[in-house]
Amino acid sequence: MLVHIKNIVKEARAGGYAVGAFNVHNLETVLGVANAAMRAKSPAIIQVSEGAIKYMGLKPITHIVSTVAKNIASQVPIALHLDHGRSFDSVFECLNAGFTSVHIDASHLPLDENISLTKQVVEFAHRKKAWVQGEVGAMIGGHGRISGQIDNIPIADPKDVIMFVKKTKVDAIAAAIGTAHGVYDNEDVRIDLLKKIKEETKIPFVLHGGSGVDVDIIKNAVKEGVNIINIGSDIKIAFCRTLIKNCRDNPEETDPRNLLRSTIKAVEDVVVKQMEIFGSAGRIEFQDIET
Ligand code: G3H
Ligand code: ZN
């Protein structure tokens, strides 16, 4: 069922677990996340990037997620979120389309400009009763990239993050604290910074770059206060590897469904695994629905 993100995050904070925010790119990945949420009895955030919106169209993706949430993930809470919105126009469109949460990522701008754009977004979004996630300390890496090590992972200054939250009044905060977009061996989470930010801001913390981070590091980060974990690359990799194998094994196939069916299951499997790690699995009790 489609719900406001605040309801999902409220439960997660009370229960001491994190919720996955899963990037989707097409119908198959939406179905994979919805099936996973049902199988794991877990809440989920389904998020789209500007690139995914450009690929699918805002209206189609909004309707697909709403319909799948209502009809497939009917027993579990699902929220729709914009990931890494780079401009006011981008968040404006999504909020008007009915998203209950947007990420304004102006972290590439000087801090004062980041604060000023984020504040504008917060004022507009709050009038629509929607949530805003802000970001300090630009993340590096490429979505879907898999390579051994990544150099110079940036780390945000917690003083900047705390000041940013106070000035902008964002509802959730993302900050660079040791992870990167993509799958790398040397991703980490600076718990000292996480604790400082949490103590001072008291708002939900969003960990970007969740793919590839060691399971124990993630579990500890959740224990220390991470509330939302973004997963993008793991989904892209599961989808593409399965599709490539299917195409190689069946080069004469002419029915797209026969090539795509198992990609849904591949996405479902990686998402269920993450839900178990984040502690969100098994949190939802199914209701008896009268027919
Ligand atoms: O915003 C999306 C993410 O931060 C995804 O990062 O590709 O490393 O999972 P990831
Ligand atoms: Zn991200």
PDB file of C-alpha atoms and ligand atoms in Angstrom:
ATOM      1  CA  MET A   1       0.000   0.000   0.000  1.00  0.00           C
ATOM      2  CA  LEU A   2       1.222   3.484  -0.740  1.00  0.00           C
ATOM      3  CA  VAL A   3       1.843   5.556   2.406  1.00  0.00           C
ATOM      4  CA  HIS A   4       3.587   8.765   3.444  1.00  0.00           C
ATOM      5  CA  ILE A   5       7.288   8.182   4.080  1.00  0.00           C
ATOM      6  CA  LYS A   6       6.955   9.691   7.572  1.00  0.00           C
ATOM      7  CA  ASN A   7       4.845   6.725   8.711  1.00  0.00           C
ATOM      8  CA  ILE A   8       7.470   4.240   7.557  1.00  0.00           C
ATOM      9  CA  VAL A   9      10.353   6.128   9.155  1.00  0.00           C
ATOM     10  CA  LYS A  10       8.448   6.688  12.414  1.00  0.00           C
ATOM     11  CA  GLU A  11       7.975   2.922  12.815  1.00  0.00           C
ATOM     12  CA  ALA A  12      11.599   2.241  11.883  1.00  0.00           C
ATOM     13  CA  ARG A  13      12.897   4.669  14.497  1.00  0.00           C
ATOM     14  CA  ALA A  14      10.637   3.193  17.148  1.00  0.00           C
ATOM     15  CA  GLY A  15      11.661  -0.343  16.211  1.00  0.00           C
ATOM     16  CA  GLY A  16      15.387   0.383  15.972  1.00  0.00           C
ATOM     17  CA  TYR A  17      15.794  -0.790  12.379  1.00  0.00           C
ATOM     18  CA  ALA A  18      16.500   0.898   9.044  1.00  0.00           C
ATOM     19  CA  VAL A  19      14.337   0.976   5.946  1.00  0.00           C
ATOM     20  CA  GLY A  20      15.803   0.379   2.504  1.00  0.00           C
ATOM     21  CA  ALA A  21      15.302   3.012  -0.170  1.00  0.00           C
ATOM     22  CA  PHE A  22      15.598   1.033  -3.385  1.00  0.00           C
ATOM     23  CA  ASN A  23      16.296   2.614  -6.774  1.00  0.00           C
ATOM     24  CA  VAL A  24      14.018   1.378  -9.554  1.00  0.00           C
ATOM     25  CA  HIS A  25      14.439   1.809 -13.298  1.00  0.00           C
ATOM     26  CA  ASN A  26      11.628  -0.068 -15.001  1.00  0.00           C
ATOM     27  CA  LEU A  27       8.606  -2.253 -14.356  1.00  0.00           C
ATOM     28  CA  GLU A  28      10.706  -5.313 -13.530  1.00  0.00           C
ATOM     29  CA  THR A  29      12.687  -3.558 -10.797  1.00  0.00           C
ATOM     30  CA  VAL A  30       9.505  -2.076  -9.284  1.00  0.00           C
ATOM     31  CA  LEU A  31       7.954  -5.560  -9.225  1.00  0.00           C
ATOM     32  CA  GLY A  32      11.139  -7.010  -7.727  1.00  0.00           C
ATOM     33  CA  VAL A  33      11.093  -4.544  -4.823  1.00  0.00           C
ATOM     34  CA  ALA A  34       7.331  -4.984  -4.255  1.00  0.00           C
ATOM     35  CA  ASN A  35       7.619  -8.781  -4.241  1.00  0.00           C
ATOM     36  CA  ALA A  36      10.555  -8.538  -1.853  1.00  0.00           C
ATOM     37  CA  ALA A  37       8.619  -6.328   0.555  1.00  0.00           C
ATOM     38  CA  MET A  38       5.758  -8.832   0.586  1.00  0.00           C
ATOM     39  CA  ARG A  39       8.048 -11.851   0.939  1.00  0.00           C
ATOM     40  CA  ALA A  40      10.068 -10.259   3.731  1.00  0.00           C
ATOM     41  CA  LYS A  41       7.024  -8.624   5.372  1.00  0.00           C
ATOM     42  CA  SER A  42       8.956  -5.379   5.305  1.00  0.00           C
ATOM     43  CA  PRO A  43       8.254  -1.722   4.605  1.00  0.00           C
ATOM     44  CA  ALA A  44      10.148  -0.225   1.662  1.00  0.00           C
ATOM     45  CA  ILE A  45      10.909   3.094   0.052  1.00  0.00           C
ATOM     46  CA  ILE A  46      10.836   2.976  -3.731  1.00  0.00           C
ATOM     47  CA  GLN A  47      12.949   5.769  -5.145  1.00  0.00           C
ATOM     48  CA  VAL A  48      13.573   7.151  -8.595  1.00  0.00           C
ATOM     49  CA  SER A  49      16.461   9.265  -9.785  1.00  0.00           C
ATOM     50  CA  GLU A  50      16.145  12.052 -12.346  1.00  0.00           C
ATOM     51  CA  GLY A  51      17.678   9.599 -14.837  1.00  0.00           C
ATOM     52  CA  ALA A  52      14.987   6.997 -14.134  1.00  0.00           C
ATOM     53  CA  ILE A  53      12.302   9.672 -14.537  1.00  0.00           C
ATOM     54  CA  LYS A  54      13.808  10.727 -17.859  1.00  0.00           C
ATOM     55  CA  TYR A  55      13.832   7.104 -18.985  1.00  0.00           C
ATOM     56  CA  MET A  56      10.263   6.195 -17.948  1.00  0.00           C
ATOM     57  CA  GLY A  57       8.461   9.528 -17.735  1.00  0.00           C
ATOM     58  CA  LEU A  58       7.248  10.992 -14.439  1.00  0.00           C
ATOM     59  CA  LYS A  59       3.589  10.093 -14.891  1.00  0.00           C
ATOM     60  CA  PRO A  60       4.216   6.480 -15.972  1.00  0.00           C
ATOM     61  CA  ILE A  61       6.620   5.755 -13.119  1.00  0.00           C
ATOM     62  CA  THR A  62       4.356   7.443 -10.548  1.00  0.00           C
ATOM     63  CA  HIS A  63       1.384   5.404 -11.724  1.00  0.00           C
ATOM     64  CA  ILE A  64       3.357   2.162 -11.948  1.00  0.00           C
ATOM     65  CA  VAL A  65       4.666   2.503  -8.380  1.00  0.00           C
ATOM     66  CA  SER A  66       1.231   3.499  -7.016  1.00  0.00           C
ATOM     67  CA  THR A  67      -0.529   0.640  -8.777  1.00  0.00           C
ATOM     68  CA  VAL A  68       2.073  -1.950  -7.850  1.00  0.00           C
ATOM     69  CA  ALA A  69       2.065  -0.720  -4.237  1.00  0.00           C
ATOM     70  CA  LYS A  70      -1.715  -1.019  -4.111  1.00  0.00           C
ATOM     71  CA  ASN A  71      -2.130  -4.326  -5.894  1.00  0.00           C
ATOM     72  CA  ILE A  72       1.091  -6.298  -5.405  1.00  0.00           C
ATOM     73  CA  ALA A  73       2.541  -4.865  -2.195  1.00  0.00           C
ATOM     74  CA  SER A  74      -0.972  -4.585  -0.789  1.00  0.00           C
ATOM     75  CA  GLN A  75      -0.072  -5.661   2.747  1.00  0.00           C
ATOM     76  CA  VAL A  76       3.105  -3.675   3.314  1.00  0.00           C
ATOM     77  CA  PRO A  77       3.805   0.075   3.442  1.00  0.00           C
ATOM     78  CA  ILE A  78       5.573   1.541   0.415  1.00  0.00           C
ATOM     79  CA  ALA A  79       6.611   5.187  -0.049  1.00  0.00           C
ATOM     80  CA  LEU A  80       7.640   6.901  -3.284  1.00  0.00           C
ATOM     81  CA  HIS A  81      10.683   9.189  -3.132  1.00  0.00           C
ATOM     82  CA  LEU A  82      12.788  11.303  -5.498  1.00  0.00           C
ATOM     83  CA  ASP A  83      16.491  10.468  -5.159  1.00  0.00           C
ATOM     84  CA  HIS A  84      19.213  13.072  -5.884  1.00  0.00           C
ATOM     85  CA  GLY A  85      16.940  15.788  -7.270  1.00  0.00           C
ATOM     86  CA  ARG A  86      19.328  18.451  -8.527  1.00  0.00           C
ATOM     87  CA  SER A  87      17.037  21.427  -9.090  1.00  0.00           C
ATOM     88  CA  PHE A  88      13.951  23.147  -7.748  1.00  0.00           C
ATOM     89  CA  ASP A  89      12.111  22.247 -10.987  1.00  0.00           C
ATOM     90  CA  SER A  90      12.836  18.596 -10.505  1.00  0.00           C
ATOM     91  CA  VAL A  91      11.438  18.432  -6.950  1.00  0.00           C
ATOM     92  CA  PHE A  92       8.534  20.700  -7.931  1.00  0.00           C
ATOM     93  CA  GLU A  93       7.425  18.229 -10.623  1.00  0.00           C
ATOM     94  CA  CYS A  94       7.661  15.237  -8.277  1.00  0.00           C
ATOM     95  CA  LEU A  95       5.811  16.926  -5.429  1.00  0.00           C
ATOM     96  CA  ASN A  96       3.053  17.935  -7.819  1.00  0.00           C
ATOM     97  CA  ALA A  97       2.900  14.331  -9.022  1.00  0.00           C
ATOM     98  CA  GLY A  98       2.196  13.196  -5.442  1.00  0.00           C
ATOM     99  CA  PHE A  99       5.577  12.082  -4.069  1.00  0.00           C
ATOM    100  CA  THR A 100       5.579  12.342  -0.270  1.00  0.00           C
ATOM    101  CA  SER A 101       9.297  12.846  -0.105  1.00  0.00           C
ATOM    102  CA  VAL A 102      12.078  14.382  -2.174  1.00  0.00           C
ATOM    103  CA  HIS A 103      15.838  14.551  -1.895  1.00  0.00           C
ATOM    104  CA  ILE A 104      17.274  17.896  -2.930  1.00  0.00           C
ATOM    105  CA  ASP A 105      20.924  17.231  -3.584  1.00  0.00           C
ATOM    106  CA  ALA A 106      22.720  20.546  -3.893  1.00  0.00           C
ATOM    107  CA  SER A 107      25.789  19.124  -2.177  1.00  0.00           C
ATOM    108  CA  HIS A 108      27.955  19.980  -5.196  1.00  0.00           C
ATOM    109  CA  LEU A 109      27.301  23.703  -4.581  1.00  0.00           C
ATOM    110  CA  PRO A 110      29.089  25.881  -2.011  1.00  0.00           C
ATOM    111  CA  LEU A 111      27.466  25.357   1.403  1.00  0.00           C
ATOM    112  CA  ASP A 112      25.622  28.716   1.471  1.00  0.00           C
ATOM    113  CA  GLU A 113      24.086  28.017  -1.955  1.00  0.00           C
ATOM    114  CA  ASN A 114      23.200  24.468  -0.898  1.00  0.00           C
ATOM    115  CA  ILE A 115      21.447  25.916   2.176  1.00  0.00           C
ATOM    116  CA  SER A 116      19.579  28.510   0.178  1.00  0.00           C
ATOM    117  CA  LEU A 117      18.263  26.086  -2.499  1.00  0.00           C
ATOM    118  CA  THR A 118      17.390  23.459   0.129  1.00  0.00           C
ATOM    119  CA  LYS A 119      15.480  26.067   2.178  1.00  0.00           C
ATOM    120  CA  GLN A 120      13.388  27.017  -0.850  1.00  0.00           C
ATOM    121  CA  VAL A 121      12.552  23.360  -1.431  1.00  0.00           C
ATOM    122  CA  VAL A 122      11.647  22.835   2.248  1.00  0.00           C
ATOM    123  CA  GLU A 123       9.265  25.812   2.213  1.00  0.00           C
ATOM    124  CA  PHE A 124       7.494  24.535  -0.892  1.00  0.00           C
ATOM    125  CA  ALA A 125       7.433  20.863   0.147  1.00  0.00           C
ATOM    126  CA  HIS A 126       6.158  21.568   3.645  1.00  0.00           C
ATOM    127  CA  ARG A 127       3.203  23.453   2.189  1.00  0.00           C
ATOM    128  CA  LYS A 128       2.390  20.180   0.436  1.00  0.00           C
ATOM    129  CA  LYS A 129       2.979  18.219   3.663  1.00  0.00           C
ATOM    130  CA  ALA A 130       5.895  16.399   2.033  1.00  0.00           C
ATOM    131  CA  TRP A 131       9.311  15.528   3.470  1.00  0.00           C
ATOM    132  CA  VAL A 132      12.638  16.851   2.273  1.00  0.00           C
ATOM    133  CA  GLN A 133      16.002  15.138   2.524  1.00  0.00           C
ATOM    134  CA  GLY A 134      19.029  17.432   2.261  1.00  0.00           C
ATOM    135  CA  GLU A 135      22.643  16.496   1.623  1.00  0.00           C
ATOM    136  CA  VAL A 136      26.004  17.812   2.745  1.00  0.00           C
ATOM    137  CA  GLY A 137      29.312  16.538   1.353  1.00  0.00           C
ATOM    138  CA  ALA A 138      28.933  15.301  -2.204  1.00  0.00           C
ATOM    139  CA  MET A 139      29.024  11.533  -2.657  1.00  0.00           C
ATOM    140  CA  ILE A 140      31.427  10.142  -5.223  1.00  0.00           C
ATOM    141  CA  GLY A 141      31.405   6.997  -7.345  1.00  0.00           C
ATOM    142  CA  GLY A 142      29.154   5.842 -10.115  1.00  0.00           C
ATOM    143  CA  HIS A 143      25.878   4.000  -9.700  1.00  0.00           C
ATOM    144  CA  GLY A 144      26.382   0.439 -10.827  1.00  0.00           C
ATOM    145  CA  ARG A 145      30.191   0.683 -10.860  1.00  0.00           C
ATOM    146  CA  ILE A 146      32.039  -2.335  -9.503  1.00  0.00           C
ATOM    147  CA  SER A 147      35.723  -1.968  -8.903  1.00  0.00           C
ATOM    148  CA  GLY A 148      38.130  -2.880  -6.135  1.00  0.00           C
ATOM    149  CA  GLN A 149      38.942   0.366  -4.378  1.00  0.00           C
ATOM    150  CA  ILE A 150      37.848   3.963  -4.651  1.00  0.00           C
ATOM    151  CA  ASP A 151      40.236   6.775  -3.736  1.00  0.00           C
ATOM    152  CA  ASN A 152      39.506   9.896  -1.720  1.00  0.00           C
ATOM    153  CA  ILE A 153      36.016   9.159  -0.404  1.00  0.00           C
ATOM    154  CA  PRO A 154      34.928  12.607   0.831  1.00  0.00           C
ATOM    155  CA  ILE A 155      33.888  13.108   4.442  1.00  0.00           C
ATOM    156  CA  ALA A 156      31.493  15.885   5.428  1.00  0.00           C
ATOM    157  CA  ASP A 157      32.352  18.177   8.316  1.00  0.00           C
ATOM    158  CA  PRO A 158      29.754  17.400  11.021  1.00  0.00           C
ATOM    159  CA  LYS A 159      29.657  21.094  12.015  1.00  0.00           C
ATOM    160  CA  ASP A 160      28.494  21.944   8.479  1.00  0.00           C
ATOM    161  CA  VAL A 161      25.895  19.180   8.594  1.00  0.00           C
ATOM    162  CA  ILE A 162      24.491  20.341  11.943  1.00  0.00           C
ATOM    163  CA  MET A 163      24.357  23.978  10.827  1.00  0.00           C
ATOM    164  CA  PHE A 164      22.740  22.915   7.517  1.00  0.00           C
ATOM    165  CA  VAL A 165      19.968  21.003   9.318  1.00  0.00           C
ATOM    166  CA  LYS A 166      19.259  23.911  11.687  1.00  0.00           C
ATOM    167  CA  LYS A 167      19.107  26.481   8.897  1.00  0.00           C
ATOM    168  CA  THR A 168      17.150  24.492   6.322  1.00  0.00           C
ATOM    169  CA  LYS A 169      14.753  22.563   8.614  1.00  0.00           C
ATOM    170  CA  VAL A 170      15.030  19.447   6.441  1.00  0.00           C
ATOM    171  CA  ASP A 171      13.176  16.332   7.620  1.00  0.00           C
ATOM    172  CA  ALA A 172      16.025  13.908   6.912  1.00  0.00           C
ATOM    173  CA  ILE A 173      19.737  14.352   6.317  1.00  0.00           C
ATOM    174  CA  ALA A 174      22.247  12.598   4.097  1.00  0.00           C
ATOM    175  CA  ALA A 175      25.948  13.273   4.510  1.00  0.00           C
ATOM    176  CA  ALA A 176      29.134  11.768   3.170  1.00  0.00           C
ATOM    177  CA  ILE A 177      30.477   9.673   6.055  1.00  0.00           C
ATOM    178  CA  GLY A 178      32.549   7.009   4.326  1.00  0.00           C
ATOM    179  CA  THR A 179      30.432   5.288   1.681  1.00  0.00           C
ATOM    180  CA  ALA A 180      30.391   5.839  -2.083  1.00  0.00           C
ATOM    181  CA  HIS A 181      27.959   5.185  -4.900  1.00  0.00           C
ATOM    182  CA  GLY A 182      28.785   1.797  -6.414  1.00  0.00           C
ATOM    183  CA  VAL A 183      30.382  -1.366  -5.053  1.00  0.00           C
ATOM    184  CA  TYR A 184      33.879  -0.921  -3.621  1.00  0.00           C
ATOM    185  CA  ASP A 185      36.033  -2.831  -1.117  1.00  0.00           C
ATOM    186  CA  ASN A 186      37.036   0.138   1.006  1.00  0.00           C
ATOM    187  CA  GLU A 187      33.657   1.684   1.875  1.00  0.00           C
ATOM    188  CA  ASP A 188      33.193   2.391   5.557  1.00  0.00           C
ATOM    189  CA  VAL A 189      30.877   4.283   7.924  1.00  0.00           C
ATOM    190  CA  ARG A 190      32.416   6.832  10.279  1.00  0.00           C
ATOM    191  CA  ILE A 191      30.372   6.018  13.389  1.00  0.00           C
ATOM    192  CA  ASP A 192      31.927   8.917  15.318  1.00  0.00           C
ATOM    193  CA  LEU A 193      30.532  11.388  12.780  1.00  0.00           C
ATOM    194  CA  LEU A 194      27.185   9.623  12.575  1.00  0.00           C
ATOM    195  CA  LYS A 195      26.780   9.815  16.367  1.00  0.00           C
ATOM    196  CA  LYS A 196      27.696  13.497  16.465  1.00  0.00           C
ATOM    197  CA  ILE A 197      25.240  14.366  13.697  1.00  0.00           C
ATOM    198  CA  LYS A 198      22.457  12.299  15.265  1.00  0.00           C
ATOM    199  CA  GLU A 199      22.993  13.753  18.732  1.00  0.00           C
ATOM    200  CA  GLU A 200      22.800  17.323  17.477  1.00  0.00           C
ATOM    201  CA  THR A 201      20.142  17.076  14.774  1.00  0.00           C
ATOM    202  CA  LYS A 202      17.819  14.328  16.080  1.00  0.00           C
ATOM    203  CA  ILE A 203      16.406  13.829  12.584  1.00  0.00           C
ATOM    204  CA  PRO A 204      16.488  10.657  10.444  1.00  0.00           C
ATOM    205  CA  PHE A 205      19.894   9.944   8.884  1.00  0.00           C
ATOM    206  CA  VAL A 206      20.047   8.558   5.350  1.00  0.00           C
ATOM    207  CA  LEU A 207      23.050   6.459   4.351  1.00  0.00           C
ATOM    208  CA  HIS A 208      23.731   6.699   0.610  1.00  0.00           C
ATOM    209  CA  GLY A 209      25.872   4.241  -1.291  1.00  0.00           C
ATOM    210  CA  GLY A 210      24.604   1.165   0.558  1.00  0.00           C
ATOM    211  CA  SER A 211      25.628  -1.390  -2.090  1.00  0.00           C
ATOM    212  CA  GLY A 212      28.888  -3.161  -1.412  1.00  0.00           C
ATOM    213  CA  VAL A 213      29.247  -2.029   2.197  1.00  0.00           C
ATOM    214  CA  ASP A 214      30.264  -4.826   4.562  1.00  0.00           C
ATOM    215  CA  VAL A 215      27.293  -6.400   6.362  1.00  0.00           C
ATOM    216  CA  ASP A 216      28.719  -5.830   9.866  1.00  0.00           C
ATOM    217  CA  ILE A 217      29.442  -2.186   9.082  1.00  0.00           C
ATOM    218  CA  ILE A 218      25.830  -1.726   7.942  1.00  0.00           C
ATOM    219  CA  LYS A 219      24.413  -3.505  11.004  1.00  0.00           C
ATOM    220  CA  ASN A 220      26.505  -1.347  13.305  1.00  0.00           C
ATOM    221  CA  ALA A 221      25.478   1.824  11.453  1.00  0.00           C
ATOM    222  CA  VAL A 222      21.829   0.870  11.925  1.00  0.00           C
ATOM    223  CA  LYS A 223      22.458   0.270  15.629  1.00  0.00           C
ATOM    224  CA  GLU A 224      24.051   3.707  15.892  1.00  0.00           C
ATOM    225  CA  GLY A 225      21.174   5.541  14.244  1.00  0.00           C
ATOM    226  CA  VAL A 226      21.036   5.183  10.450  1.00  0.00           C
ATOM    227  CA  ASN A 227      17.319   5.143   9.574  1.00  0.00           C
ATOM    228  CA  ILE A 228      17.248   4.859   5.774  1.00  0.00           C
ATOM    229  CA  ILE A 229      19.762   3.046   3.542  1.00  0.00           C
ATOM    230  CA  ASN A 230      19.914   3.699  -0.198  1.00  0.00           C
ATOM    231  CA  ILE A 231      20.511   0.723  -2.466  1.00  0.00           C
ATOM    232  CA  GLY A 232      21.020   1.316  -6.161  1.00  0.00           C
ATOM    233  CA  SER A 233      23.911  -0.609  -7.678  1.00  0.00           C
ATOM    234  CA  ASP A 234      22.971  -3.997  -6.203  1.00  0.00           C
ATOM    235  CA  ILE A 235      19.648  -3.767  -8.042  1.00  0.00           C
ATOM    236  CA  LYS A 236      21.171  -2.692 -11.339  1.00  0.00           C
ATOM    237  CA  ILE A 237      23.755  -5.471 -11.127  1.00  0.00           C
ATOM    238  CA  ALA A 238      21.209  -8.193 -10.284  1.00  0.00           C
ATOM    239  CA  PHE A 239      18.954  -7.083 -13.139  1.00  0.00           C
ATOM    240  CA  CYS A 240      21.691  -6.751 -15.768  1.00  0.00           C
ATOM    241  CA  ARG A 241      23.571  -9.943 -14.910  1.00  0.00           C
ATOM    242  CA  THR A 242      20.375 -11.970 -15.146  1.00  0.00           C
ATOM    243  CA  LEU A 243      19.267 -10.348 -18.377  1.00  0.00           C
ATOM    244  CA  ILE A 244      22.686 -10.739 -20.006  1.00  0.00           C
ATOM    245  CA  LYS A 245      22.791 -14.426 -19.056  1.00  0.00           C
ATOM    246  CA  ASN A 246      19.271 -14.998 -20.382  1.00  0.00           C
ATOM    247  CA  CYS A 247      20.139 -13.317 -23.676  1.00  0.00           C
ATOM    248  CA  ARG A 248      23.365 -15.312 -24.022  1.00  0.00           C
ATOM    249  CA  ASP A 249      21.630 -18.603 -23.186  1.00  0.00           C
ATOM    250  CA  ASN A 250      18.666 -17.930 -25.460  1.00  0.00           C
ATOM    251  CA  PRO A 251      19.878 -15.883 -28.407  1.00  0.00           C
ATOM    252  CA  GLU A 252      16.919 -16.926 -30.552  1.00  0.00           C
ATOM    253  CA  GLU A 253      14.229 -15.988 -27.991  1.00  0.00           C
ATOM    254  CA  THR A 254      11.510 -13.727 -29.388  1.00  0.00           C
ATOM    255  CA  ASP A 255       9.291 -13.250 -26.316  1.00  0.00           C
ATOM    256  CA  PRO A 256      10.584 -10.443 -24.053  1.00  0.00           C
ATOM    257  CA  ARG A 257       8.813 -11.990 -21.076  1.00  0.00           C
ATOM    258  CA  ASN A 258      10.989 -15.079 -21.288  1.00  0.00           C
ATOM    259  CA  LEU A 259      14.113 -12.935 -21.084  1.00  0.00           C
ATOM    260  CA  LEU A 260      12.834 -10.601 -18.367  1.00  0.00           C
ATOM    261  CA  ARG A 261      10.828 -12.838 -16.006  1.00  0.00           C
ATOM    262  CA  SER A 262      13.793 -14.014 -13.951  1.00  0.00           C
ATOM    263  CA  THR A 263      15.168 -10.458 -13.604  1.00  0.00           C
ATOM    264  CA  ILE A 264      12.216  -9.716 -11.305  1.00  0.00           C
ATOM    265  CA  LYS A 265      13.175 -12.626  -9.071  1.00  0.00           C
ATOM    266  CA  ALA A 266      16.859 -11.635  -9.126  1.00  0.00           C
ATOM    267  CA  VAL A 267      15.980  -8.129  -7.893  1.00  0.00           C
ATOM    268  CA  GLU A 268      13.574  -9.589  -5.327  1.00  0.00           C
ATOM    269  CA  ASP A 269      16.325 -11.815  -3.910  1.00  0.00           C
ATOM    270  CA  VAL A 270      18.896  -9.041  -3.430  1.00  0.00           C
ATOM    271  CA  VAL A 271      16.290  -6.740  -1.889  1.00  0.00           C
ATOM    272  CA  VAL A 272      15.080  -9.397   0.572  1.00  0.00           C
ATOM    273  CA  LYS A 273      18.689  -9.948   1.641  1.00  0.00           C
ATOM    274  CA  GLN A 274      19.118  -6.225   2.329  1.00  0.00           C
ATOM    275  CA  MET A 275      15.837  -6.049   4.250  1.00  0.00           C
ATOM    276  CA  GLU A 276      17.092  -8.837   6.496  1.00  0.00           C
ATOM    277  CA  ILE A 277      20.385  -7.022   7.105  1.00  0.00           C
ATOM    278  CA  PHE A 278      18.645  -3.691   7.833  1.00  0.00           C
ATOM    279  CA  GLY A 279      16.311  -5.393  10.324  1.00  0.00           C
ATOM    280  CA  SER A 280      13.144  -4.306   8.495  1.00  0.00           C
ATOM    281  CA  ALA A 281      12.176  -7.874   7.526  1.00  0.00           C
ATOM    282  CA  GLY A 282       9.339  -9.414   9.514  1.00  0.00           C
ATOM    283  CA  ARG A 283       8.137  -6.080  10.912  1.00  0.00           C
ATOM    284  CA  ILE A 284       4.760  -6.051   9.175  1.00  0.00           C
ATOM    285  CA  GLU A 285       1.896  -8.253  10.221  1.00  0.00           C
ATOM    286  CA  PHE A 286      -0.424  -9.156   7.401  1.00  0.00           C
ATOM    287  CA  GLN A 287      -4.080  -8.322   7.953  1.00  0.00           C
ATOM    288  CA  ASP A 288      -6.898 -10.615   6.937  1.00  0.00           C
ATOM    289  CA  ILE A 289      -8.592  -8.922   4.049  1.00  0.00           C
ATOM    290  CA  GLU A 290     -12.228  -9.799   3.527  1.00  0.00           C
ATOM    291  CA  THR A 291     -13.015 -10.650  -0.053  1.00  0.00           C
TER     292      THR A 291
HETATM  293  O1  G3H B   1      21.080   7.354  -4.070  1.00  0.00           O
HETATM  294  C1  G3H B   1      21.284   6.156  -4.282  1.00  0.00           C
HETATM  295  C2  G3H B   1      22.339   5.451  -3.607  1.00  0.00           C
HETATM  296  O2  G3H B   1      23.034   6.192  -2.725  1.00  0.00           O
HETATM  297  C3  G3H B   1      22.762   4.145  -4.101  1.00  0.00           C
HETATM  298  O3  G3H B   1      24.123   3.822  -3.848  1.00  0.00           O
HETATM  299  O4  G3H B   1      24.581   2.398  -5.801  1.00  0.00           O
HETATM  300  O5  G3H B   1      26.066   2.328  -3.826  1.00  0.00           O
HETATM  301  O6  G3H B   1      23.771   1.401  -3.672  1.00  0.00           O
HETATM  302  P1  G3H B   1      24.662   2.395  -4.307  1.00  0.00           P
HETATM  303 ZN    ZN B   2      22.898   8.403  -3.368  1.00  0.00          ZN
END
